[in-house]
Short mmCIF file of C-alpha atoms in Angstrom, two decimals:
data_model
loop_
_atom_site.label_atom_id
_atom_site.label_comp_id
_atom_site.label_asym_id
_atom_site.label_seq_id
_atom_site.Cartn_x
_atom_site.Cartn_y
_atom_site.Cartn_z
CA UNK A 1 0.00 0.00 0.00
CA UNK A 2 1.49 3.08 -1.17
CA UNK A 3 0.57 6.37 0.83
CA UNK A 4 0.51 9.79 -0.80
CA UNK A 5 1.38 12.95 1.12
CA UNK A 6 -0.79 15.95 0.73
CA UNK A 7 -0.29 18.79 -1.31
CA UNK A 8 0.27 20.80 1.17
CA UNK A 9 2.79 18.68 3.27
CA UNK A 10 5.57 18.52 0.40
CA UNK A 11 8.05 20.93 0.20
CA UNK A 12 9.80 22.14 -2.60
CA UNK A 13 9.10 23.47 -6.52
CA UNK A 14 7.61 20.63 -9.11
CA UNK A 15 9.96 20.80 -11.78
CA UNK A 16 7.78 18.49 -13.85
CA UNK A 17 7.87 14.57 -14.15
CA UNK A 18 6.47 14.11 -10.39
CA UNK A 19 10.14 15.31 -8.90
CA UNK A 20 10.65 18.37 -6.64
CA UNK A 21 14.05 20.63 -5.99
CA UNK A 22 14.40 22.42 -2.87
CA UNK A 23 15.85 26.11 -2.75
CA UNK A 24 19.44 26.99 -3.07
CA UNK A 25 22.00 28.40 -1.03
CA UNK A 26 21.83 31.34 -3.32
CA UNK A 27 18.08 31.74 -3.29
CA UNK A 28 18.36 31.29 0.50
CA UNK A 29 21.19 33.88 1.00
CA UNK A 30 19.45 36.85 -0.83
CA UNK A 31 16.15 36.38 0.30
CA UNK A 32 18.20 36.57 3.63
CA UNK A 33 19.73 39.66 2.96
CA UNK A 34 16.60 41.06 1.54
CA UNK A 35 14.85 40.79 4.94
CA UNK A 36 17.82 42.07 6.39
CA UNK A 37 17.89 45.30 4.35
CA UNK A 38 14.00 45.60 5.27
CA UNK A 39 15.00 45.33 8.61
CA UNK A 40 17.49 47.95 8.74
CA UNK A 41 15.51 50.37 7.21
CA UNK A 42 12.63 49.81 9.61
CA UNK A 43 14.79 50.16 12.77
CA UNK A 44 16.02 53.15 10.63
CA UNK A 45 12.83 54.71 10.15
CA UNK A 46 11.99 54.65 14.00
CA UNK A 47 15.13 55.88 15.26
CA UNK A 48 14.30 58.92 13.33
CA UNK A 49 11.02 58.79 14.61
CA UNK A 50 12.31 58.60 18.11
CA UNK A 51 14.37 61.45 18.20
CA UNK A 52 11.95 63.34 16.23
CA UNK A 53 9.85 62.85 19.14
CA UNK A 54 12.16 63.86 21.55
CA UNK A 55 12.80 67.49 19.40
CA UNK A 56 9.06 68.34 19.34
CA UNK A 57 8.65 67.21 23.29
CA UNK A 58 11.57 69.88 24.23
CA UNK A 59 10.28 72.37 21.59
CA UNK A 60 6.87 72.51 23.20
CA UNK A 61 8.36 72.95 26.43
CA UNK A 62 10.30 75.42 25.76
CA UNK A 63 7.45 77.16 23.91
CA UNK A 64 5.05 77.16 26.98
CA UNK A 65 8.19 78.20 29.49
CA UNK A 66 8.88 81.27 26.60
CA UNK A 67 4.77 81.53 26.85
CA UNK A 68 5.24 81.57 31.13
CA UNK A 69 7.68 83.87 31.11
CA UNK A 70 6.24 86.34 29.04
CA UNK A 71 2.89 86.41 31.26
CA UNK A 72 4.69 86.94 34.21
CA UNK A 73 6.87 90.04 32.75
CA UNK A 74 3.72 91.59 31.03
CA UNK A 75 1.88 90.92 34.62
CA UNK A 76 5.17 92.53 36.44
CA UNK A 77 5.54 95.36 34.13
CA UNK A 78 8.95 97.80 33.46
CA UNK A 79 11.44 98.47 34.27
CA UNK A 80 12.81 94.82 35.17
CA UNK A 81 9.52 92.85 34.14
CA UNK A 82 10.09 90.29 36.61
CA UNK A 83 13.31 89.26 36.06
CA UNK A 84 16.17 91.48 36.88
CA UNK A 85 18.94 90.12 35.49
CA UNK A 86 16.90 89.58 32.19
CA UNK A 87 17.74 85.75 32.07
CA UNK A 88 17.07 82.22 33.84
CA UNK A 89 17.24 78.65 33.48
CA UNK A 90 14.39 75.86 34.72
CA UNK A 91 15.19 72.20 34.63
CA UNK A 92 12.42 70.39 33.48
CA UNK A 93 11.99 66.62 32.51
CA UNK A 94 11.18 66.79 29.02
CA UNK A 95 11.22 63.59 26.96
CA UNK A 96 13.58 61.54 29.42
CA UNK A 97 11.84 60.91 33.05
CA UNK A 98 15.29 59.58 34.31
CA UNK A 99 17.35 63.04 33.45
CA UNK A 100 16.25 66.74 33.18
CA UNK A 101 16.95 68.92 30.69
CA UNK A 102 17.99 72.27 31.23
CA UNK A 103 15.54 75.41 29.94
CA UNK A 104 17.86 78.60 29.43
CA UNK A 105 15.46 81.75 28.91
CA UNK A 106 16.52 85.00 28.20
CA UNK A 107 13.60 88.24 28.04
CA UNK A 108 14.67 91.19 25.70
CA UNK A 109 12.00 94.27 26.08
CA UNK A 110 12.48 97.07 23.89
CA UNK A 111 9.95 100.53 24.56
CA UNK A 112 8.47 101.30 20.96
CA UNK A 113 7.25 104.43 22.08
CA UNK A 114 6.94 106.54 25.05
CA UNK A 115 3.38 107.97 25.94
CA UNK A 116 2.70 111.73 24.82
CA UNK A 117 4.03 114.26 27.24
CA UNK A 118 0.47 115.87 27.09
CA UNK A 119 -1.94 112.78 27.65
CA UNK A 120 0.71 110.16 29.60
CA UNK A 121 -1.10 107.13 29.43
CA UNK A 122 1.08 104.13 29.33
CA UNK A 123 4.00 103.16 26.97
CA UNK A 124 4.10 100.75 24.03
CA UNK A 125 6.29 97.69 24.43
CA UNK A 126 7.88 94.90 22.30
CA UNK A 127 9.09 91.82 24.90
CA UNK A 128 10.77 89.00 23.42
CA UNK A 129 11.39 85.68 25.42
CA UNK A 130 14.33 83.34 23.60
CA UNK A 131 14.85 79.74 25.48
CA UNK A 132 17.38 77.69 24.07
CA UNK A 133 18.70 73.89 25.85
CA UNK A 134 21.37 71.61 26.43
CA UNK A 135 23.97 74.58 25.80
CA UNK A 136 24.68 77.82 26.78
CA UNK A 137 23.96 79.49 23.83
CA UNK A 138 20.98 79.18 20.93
CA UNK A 139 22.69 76.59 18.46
CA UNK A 140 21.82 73.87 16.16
CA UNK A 141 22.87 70.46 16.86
CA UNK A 142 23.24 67.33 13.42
CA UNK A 143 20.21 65.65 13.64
CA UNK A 144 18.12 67.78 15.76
CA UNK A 145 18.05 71.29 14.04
CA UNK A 146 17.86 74.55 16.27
CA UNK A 147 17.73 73.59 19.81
CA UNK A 148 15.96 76.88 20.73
CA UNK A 149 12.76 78.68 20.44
CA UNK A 150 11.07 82.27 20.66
CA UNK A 151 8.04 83.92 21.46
CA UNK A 152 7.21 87.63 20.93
CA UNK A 153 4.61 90.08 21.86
CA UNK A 154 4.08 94.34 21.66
CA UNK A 155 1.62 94.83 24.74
CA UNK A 156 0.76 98.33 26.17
CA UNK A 157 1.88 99.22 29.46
CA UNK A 158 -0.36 101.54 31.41
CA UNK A 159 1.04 104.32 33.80
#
């Protein structure tokens, strides 16, 4: 009694004539380093998406500290505006819970125009807030861009 195995059970490509060839070392190998390539470019993919991540968490952190800042010098008002020296630093955890990252601000007001000697009713006011991180000074950094941000506003400043 002779017992025939399911289609699906052999292995193999039917080269005709009931025989079947298995797949080469060669087809093996570059089907190998096709899924390989794949692979890379995956993993590539979301290591870019990773630290893509981790630029727009510290942008938007430094956008609502720029935001903070400037409420609280509008609210204070000239001539300091709440911050005497002009500058300060925060350390917030940004995208890594295990480190903090270190928010350098810096608030530039410049008076547009004084009020009329006649009718002194407040002055006109352009305050820009500039935080920058992980250096000193506003830079760029390969792979991340600009590793600073600013936010501007012209309020008027009642007497």
């Amino acid at each position: 009694m002779i017992l025939a195995a399911p289609v699906w059970y052999t292995s193999g490509v039917d080269v005709g004539g009931g025989r079947t060839r298995g797949l080469t070392l060669g087809e093996v190998l570059v089907s190998l380093a096709l899924l390989l390539i794949l692979a890379v470019v995956v993993m590539g993919v979301f290591s870019k998406l990773l630290s893509s991540s981790a630029k727009t968490a510290d942008l938007t952190i430094g956008r609502v500290l720029a935001g903070r800042v400037l409420e609280k010098a509008i609210r204070s008002g000239p001539p300091e505006f709440g911050l005497p020296s002009g500058t300060g630093s925060s350390d917030i955890y940004s995208h890594d819970p295990a480190s903090r990252t270190t928010f350098v601000y810096a608030l530039t007001p410049t008076k547009l125009q004084d009020g009329l000697p006649t009718r002194p009713m407040g002055d006109l006011w352009h305050l820009e807030v500039q935080v920058h991180w992980w250096t000193d000074q506003p830079s760029t950094r390969p792979g991340m861009g600009r590793l600073s941000t600013s936010v501007e506003e012209v309020v008027f400043i009642q007497e």
